[in-house]
C-alpha positions as YAML, in Angstrom:
chain: A
units: angstrom
residues:
- id: 1
  name: UNK
  ca: [-63.49, 138.70, 95.55]
- id: 2
  name: UNK
  ca: [-66.50, 140.95, 96.01]
- id: 3
  name: UNK
  ca: [-65.83, 144.58, 95.25]
- id: 4
  name: UNK
  ca: [-67.88, 147.11, 97.17]
- id: 5
  name: UNK
  ca: [-69.71, 149.83, 95.23]
- id: 6
  name: UNK
  ca: [-67.53, 152.49, 96.89]
- id: 7
  name: UNK
  ca: [-64.45, 150.70, 95.58]
- id: 8
  name: UNK
  ca: [-65.96, 150.31, 92.14]
- id: 9
  name: UNK
  ca: [-66.54, 154.05, 91.69]
- id: 10
  name: UNK
  ca: [-63.20, 155.57, 90.76]
- id: 11
  name: UNK
  ca: [-62.68, 158.59, 88.53]
- id: 12
  name: UNK
  ca: [-60.68, 158.45, 85.31]
- id: 13
  name: UNK
  ca: [-57.74, 160.16, 87.00]
- id: 14
  name: UNK
  ca: [-57.87, 157.77, 89.96]
- id: 15
  name: UNK
  ca: [-58.00, 154.89, 87.48]
- id: 16
  name: UNK
  ca: [-54.69, 155.99, 85.92]
- id: 17
  name: UNK
  ca: [-53.05, 156.14, 89.36]
- id: 18
  name: UNK
  ca: [-54.45, 152.73, 90.29]
- id: 19
  name: UNK
  ca: [-52.98, 151.23, 87.11]
- id: 20
  name: UNK
  ca: [-49.52, 152.45, 88.17]
- id: 21
  name: UNK
  ca: [-50.00, 150.95, 91.64]
- id: 22
  name: UNK
  ca: [-51.03, 147.60, 90.12]
- id: 23
  name: UNK
  ca: [-48.00, 147.63, 87.84]
- id: 24
  name: UNK
  ca: [-45.60, 148.73, 90.60]
- id: 25
  name: UNK
  ca: [-46.54, 147.24, 93.98]
- id: 26
  name: UNK
  ca: [-45.09, 149.16, 96.93]
- id: 27
  name: UNK
  ca: [-44.68, 152.27, 94.77]
- id: 28
  name: UNK
  ca: [-44.44, 155.75, 96.25]
- id: 29
  name: UNK
  ca: [-46.23, 158.96, 95.35]
- id: 30
  name: UNK
  ca: [-43.02, 160.02, 93.60]
- id: 31
  name: UNK
  ca: [-43.05, 156.79, 91.60]
- id: 32
  name: UNK
  ca: [-46.64, 157.36, 90.50]
- id: 33
  name: UNK
  ca: [-45.82, 160.97, 89.67]
- id: 34
  name: UNK
  ca: [-42.83, 159.97, 87.53]
- id: 35
  name: UNK
  ca: [-44.95, 157.45, 85.64]
- id: 36
  name: UNK
  ca: [-47.75, 159.91, 84.83]
- id: 37
  name: UNK
  ca: [-46.25, 163.42, 84.76]
- id: 38
  name: UNK
  ca: [-45.37, 163.51, 81.07]
- id: 39
  name: UNK
  ca: [-48.70, 162.07, 79.90]
- id: 40
  name: UNK
  ca: [-50.96, 164.15, 82.15]
- id: 41
  name: UNK
  ca: [-48.86, 167.09, 83.33]
- id: 42
  name: UNK
  ca: [-50.00, 166.54, 86.91]
- id: 43
  name: UNK
  ca: [-48.16, 167.98, 89.89]
- id: 44
  name: UNK
  ca: [-46.97, 165.77, 92.72]
- id: 45
  name: UNK
  ca: [-49.68, 167.27, 94.95]
- id: 46
  name: UNK
  ca: [-52.34, 166.09, 92.45]
- id: 47
  name: UNK
  ca: [-50.95, 162.55, 92.54]
- id: 48
  name: UNK
  ca: [-50.94, 162.60, 96.35]
- id: 49
  name: UNK
  ca: [-54.58, 163.77, 96.38]
- id: 50
  name: UNK
  ca: [-55.56, 160.95, 94.01]
- id: 51
  name: UNK
  ca: [-53.68, 158.40, 96.14]
- id: 52
  name: UNK
  ca: [-55.50, 159.62, 99.25]
- id: 53
  name: UNK
  ca: [-58.87, 159.31, 97.51]
- id: 54
  name: UNK
  ca: [-58.05, 155.75, 96.45]
- id: 55
  name: UNK
  ca: [-56.98, 154.93, 100.00]
- id: 56
  name: UNK
  ca: [-60.21, 156.42, 101.38]
- id: 57
  name: UNK
  ca: [-62.18, 154.24, 98.95]
- id: 58
  name: UNK
  ca: [-60.32, 151.15, 100.19]
- id: 59
  name: UNK
  ca: [-58.78, 150.40, 96.80]
- id: 60
  name: UNK
  ca: [-55.19, 150.88, 97.94]
- id: 61
  name: UNK
  ca: [-53.38, 150.55, 101.24]
- id: 62
  name: UNK
  ca: [-50.51, 152.65, 102.48]
- id: 63
  name: UNK
  ca: [-47.55, 151.70, 104.65]
- id: 64
  name: UNK
  ca: [-44.91, 154.02, 105.98]
- id: 65
  name: UNK
  ca: [-41.23, 153.14, 105.88]
- id: 66
  name: UNK
  ca: [-39.32, 155.91, 107.60]
- id: 67
  name: UNK
  ca: [-40.63, 159.10, 106.04]
- id: 68
  name: UNK
  ca: [-41.72, 157.43, 102.80]
- id: 69
  name: UNK
  ca: [-45.24, 156.16, 102.10]
- id: 70
  name: UNK
  ca: [-45.64, 153.03, 99.96]
- id: 71
  name: UNK
  ca: [-48.85, 152.13, 98.15]
- id: 72
  name: UNK
  ca: [-50.23, 148.72, 97.23]
- id: 73
  name: UNK
  ca: [-53.54, 147.80, 95.62]
- id: 74
  name: UNK
  ca: [-56.05, 146.00, 97.82]
- id: 75
  name: UNK
  ca: [-58.14, 144.87, 94.84]
- id: 76
  name: UNK
  ca: [-57.09, 142.50, 92.09]
- id: 77
  name: UNK
  ca: [-56.74, 144.21, 88.70]
- id: 78
  name: UNK
  ca: [-58.64, 141.60, 86.67]
- id: 79
  name: UNK
  ca: [-61.43, 141.31, 89.26]
- id: 80
  name: UNK
  ca: [-61.73, 145.09, 89.46]
- id: 81
  name: UNK
  ca: [-61.94, 145.49, 85.67]
- id: 82
  name: UNK
  ca: [-64.47, 142.66, 85.49]
- id: 83
  name: UNK
  ca: [-66.59, 144.35, 88.13]
- id: 84
  name: UNK
  ca: [-66.60, 147.61, 86.14]
- id: 85
  name: UNK
  ca: [-68.10, 145.79, 83.16]
- id: 86
  name: UNK
  ca: [-70.53, 143.82, 85.36]
- id: 87
  name: UNK
  ca: [-71.80, 147.02, 87.01]
- id: 88
  name: UNK
  ca: [-72.41, 148.59, 83.59]
- id: 89
  name: UNK
  ca: [-74.30, 145.55, 82.31]
- id: 90
  name: UNK
  ca: [-76.39, 145.30, 85.48]
- id: 91
  name: UNK
  ca: [-77.39, 148.95, 85.06]
- id: 92
  name: UNK
  ca: [-78.58, 148.30, 81.50]
- id: 93
  name: UNK
  ca: [-81.55, 146.38, 80.19]
- id: 94
  name: UNK
  ca: [-80.68, 142.68, 80.36]
- id: 95
  name: UNK
  ca: [-82.09, 142.24, 76.84]
- id: 96
  name: UNK
  ca: [-79.31, 144.53, 75.51]
- id: 97
  name: UNK
  ca: [-76.34, 142.70, 77.06]
- id: 98
  name: UNK
  ca: [-75.57, 140.77, 73.88]
- id: 99
  name: UNK
  ca: [-75.66, 143.91, 71.72]
- id: 100
  name: UNK
  ca: [-73.44, 145.80, 74.17]
- id: 101
  name: UNK
  ca: [-70.88, 142.99, 74.29]
- id: 102
  name: UNK
  ca: [-70.97, 142.60, 70.51]
- id: 103
  name: UNK
  ca: [-70.25, 146.31, 70.03]
- id: 104
  name: UNK
  ca: [-67.43, 146.15, 72.55]
- id: 105
  name: UNK
  ca: [-65.67, 143.24, 70.88]
- id: 106
  name: UNK
  ca: [-66.26, 144.78, 67.44]
- id: 107
  name: UNK
  ca: [-64.61, 148.05, 68.46]
- id: 108
  name: UNK
  ca: [-61.24, 148.27, 66.70]
- id: 109
  name: UNK
  ca: [-59.74, 150.07, 69.71]
- id: 110
  name: UNK
  ca: [-60.31, 146.97, 71.85]
- id: 111
  name: UNK
  ca: [-57.61, 144.55, 70.81]
- id: 112
  name: UNK
  ca: [-58.09, 140.80, 71.11]
- id: 113
  name: UNK
  ca: [-55.50, 138.20, 70.19]
- id: 114
  name: UNK
  ca: [-56.37, 135.06, 68.26]
- id: 115
  name: UNK
  ca: [-56.09, 132.96, 71.45]
- id: 116
  name: UNK
  ca: [-58.41, 135.45, 73.23]
- id: 117
  name: UNK
  ca: [-60.97, 135.13, 70.43]
- id: 118
  name: UNK
  ca: [-60.72, 131.33, 70.40]
- id: 119
  name: UNK
  ca: [-61.20, 131.26, 74.17]
- id: 120
  name: UNK
  ca: [-64.26, 133.52, 73.92]
- id: 121
  name: UNK
  ca: [-65.75, 131.31, 71.21]
- id: 122
  name: UNK
  ca: [-65.25, 128.20, 73.36]
- id: 123
  name: UNK
  ca: [-66.75, 129.92, 76.39]
- id: 124
  name: UNK
  ca: [-69.81, 131.00, 74.41]
- id: 125
  name: UNK
  ca: [-70.20, 127.55, 72.83]
- id: 126
  name: UNK
  ca: [-70.18, 125.99, 76.31]
- id: 127
  name: UNK
  ca: [-72.96, 128.37, 77.44]
- id: 128
  name: UNK
  ca: [-75.11, 127.88, 74.34]
- id: 129
  name: UNK
  ca: [-76.94, 124.66, 75.38]
- id: 130
  name: UNK
  ca: [-78.26, 126.21, 78.60]
- id: 131
  name: UNK
  ca: [-78.86, 129.73, 77.28]
- id: 132
  name: UNK
  ca: [-82.48, 130.90, 77.14]
- id: 133
  name: UNK
  ca: [-83.98, 131.75, 73.75]
- id: 134
  name: UNK
  ca: [-84.80, 135.20, 75.04]
- id: 135
  name: UNK
  ca: [-83.95, 137.22, 78.14]
- id: 136
  name: UNK
  ca: [-86.58, 139.01, 80.16]
- id: 137
  name: UNK
  ca: [-86.33, 142.72, 80.73]
- id: 138
  name: UNK
  ca: [-85.11, 143.79, 84.16]
- id: 139
  name: UNK
  ca: [-86.08, 147.46, 83.83]
- id: 140
  name: UNK
  ca: [-88.89, 149.33, 85.49]
- id: 141
  name: UNK
  ca: [-91.51, 150.92, 83.23]
- id: 142
  name: UNK
  ca: [-90.32, 154.27, 81.92]
- id: 143
  name: UNK
  ca: [-86.65, 153.30, 81.89]
- id: 144
  name: UNK
  ca: [-86.36, 150.99, 78.95]
- id: 145
  name: UNK
  ca: [-86.60, 151.08, 75.18]
- id: 146
  name: UNK
  ca: [-86.74, 147.32, 74.60]
- id: 147
  name: UNK
  ca: [-90.46, 147.48, 73.85]
- id: 148
  name: UNK
  ca: [-91.69, 145.24, 76.66]
- id: 149
  name: UNK
  ca: [-93.08, 148.08, 78.73]
- id: 150
  name: UNK
  ca: [-95.78, 150.54, 77.87]
- id: 151
  name: UNK
  ca: [-94.23, 153.96, 77.88]
- id: 152
  name: UNK
  ca: [-95.63, 156.42, 80.35]
- id: 153
  name: UNK
  ca: [-94.85, 160.01, 81.03]
- id: 154
  name: UNK
  ca: [-91.93, 160.41, 83.40]
- id: 155
  name: UNK
  ca: [-92.20, 163.64, 85.36]
...
């Protein structure tokens, strides 16, 4: 599923609301509020504003049953998370992708199970025969620190 750039740009607060909607399909604004009020101290009006923003971005849909509005995600959670990482890597110098991923998986706050690690190792081993020895830089001169471009003054 392709995720549009508008969909991909959600704030941290919107992200928290979206996680509740993924976990509780057909939830209501009250349901989202109950899930997040203790952690964030938000008012119901704040939650409703965030839900409207997510709807406007096309990330959630709303249906009305009587006087109650129900919310459901229109994007798959795993695909959406994957796209967030892809967008970050595509904005960075291609030559730094390995270092970025290495730092991410080395971060103690990012938990991986043994089966996750084994799966990653197998995936990387499968890619190894076709992987290039070196990646070319995808940056324009003046943007990158990889050393392939001559630095020039950026005004």
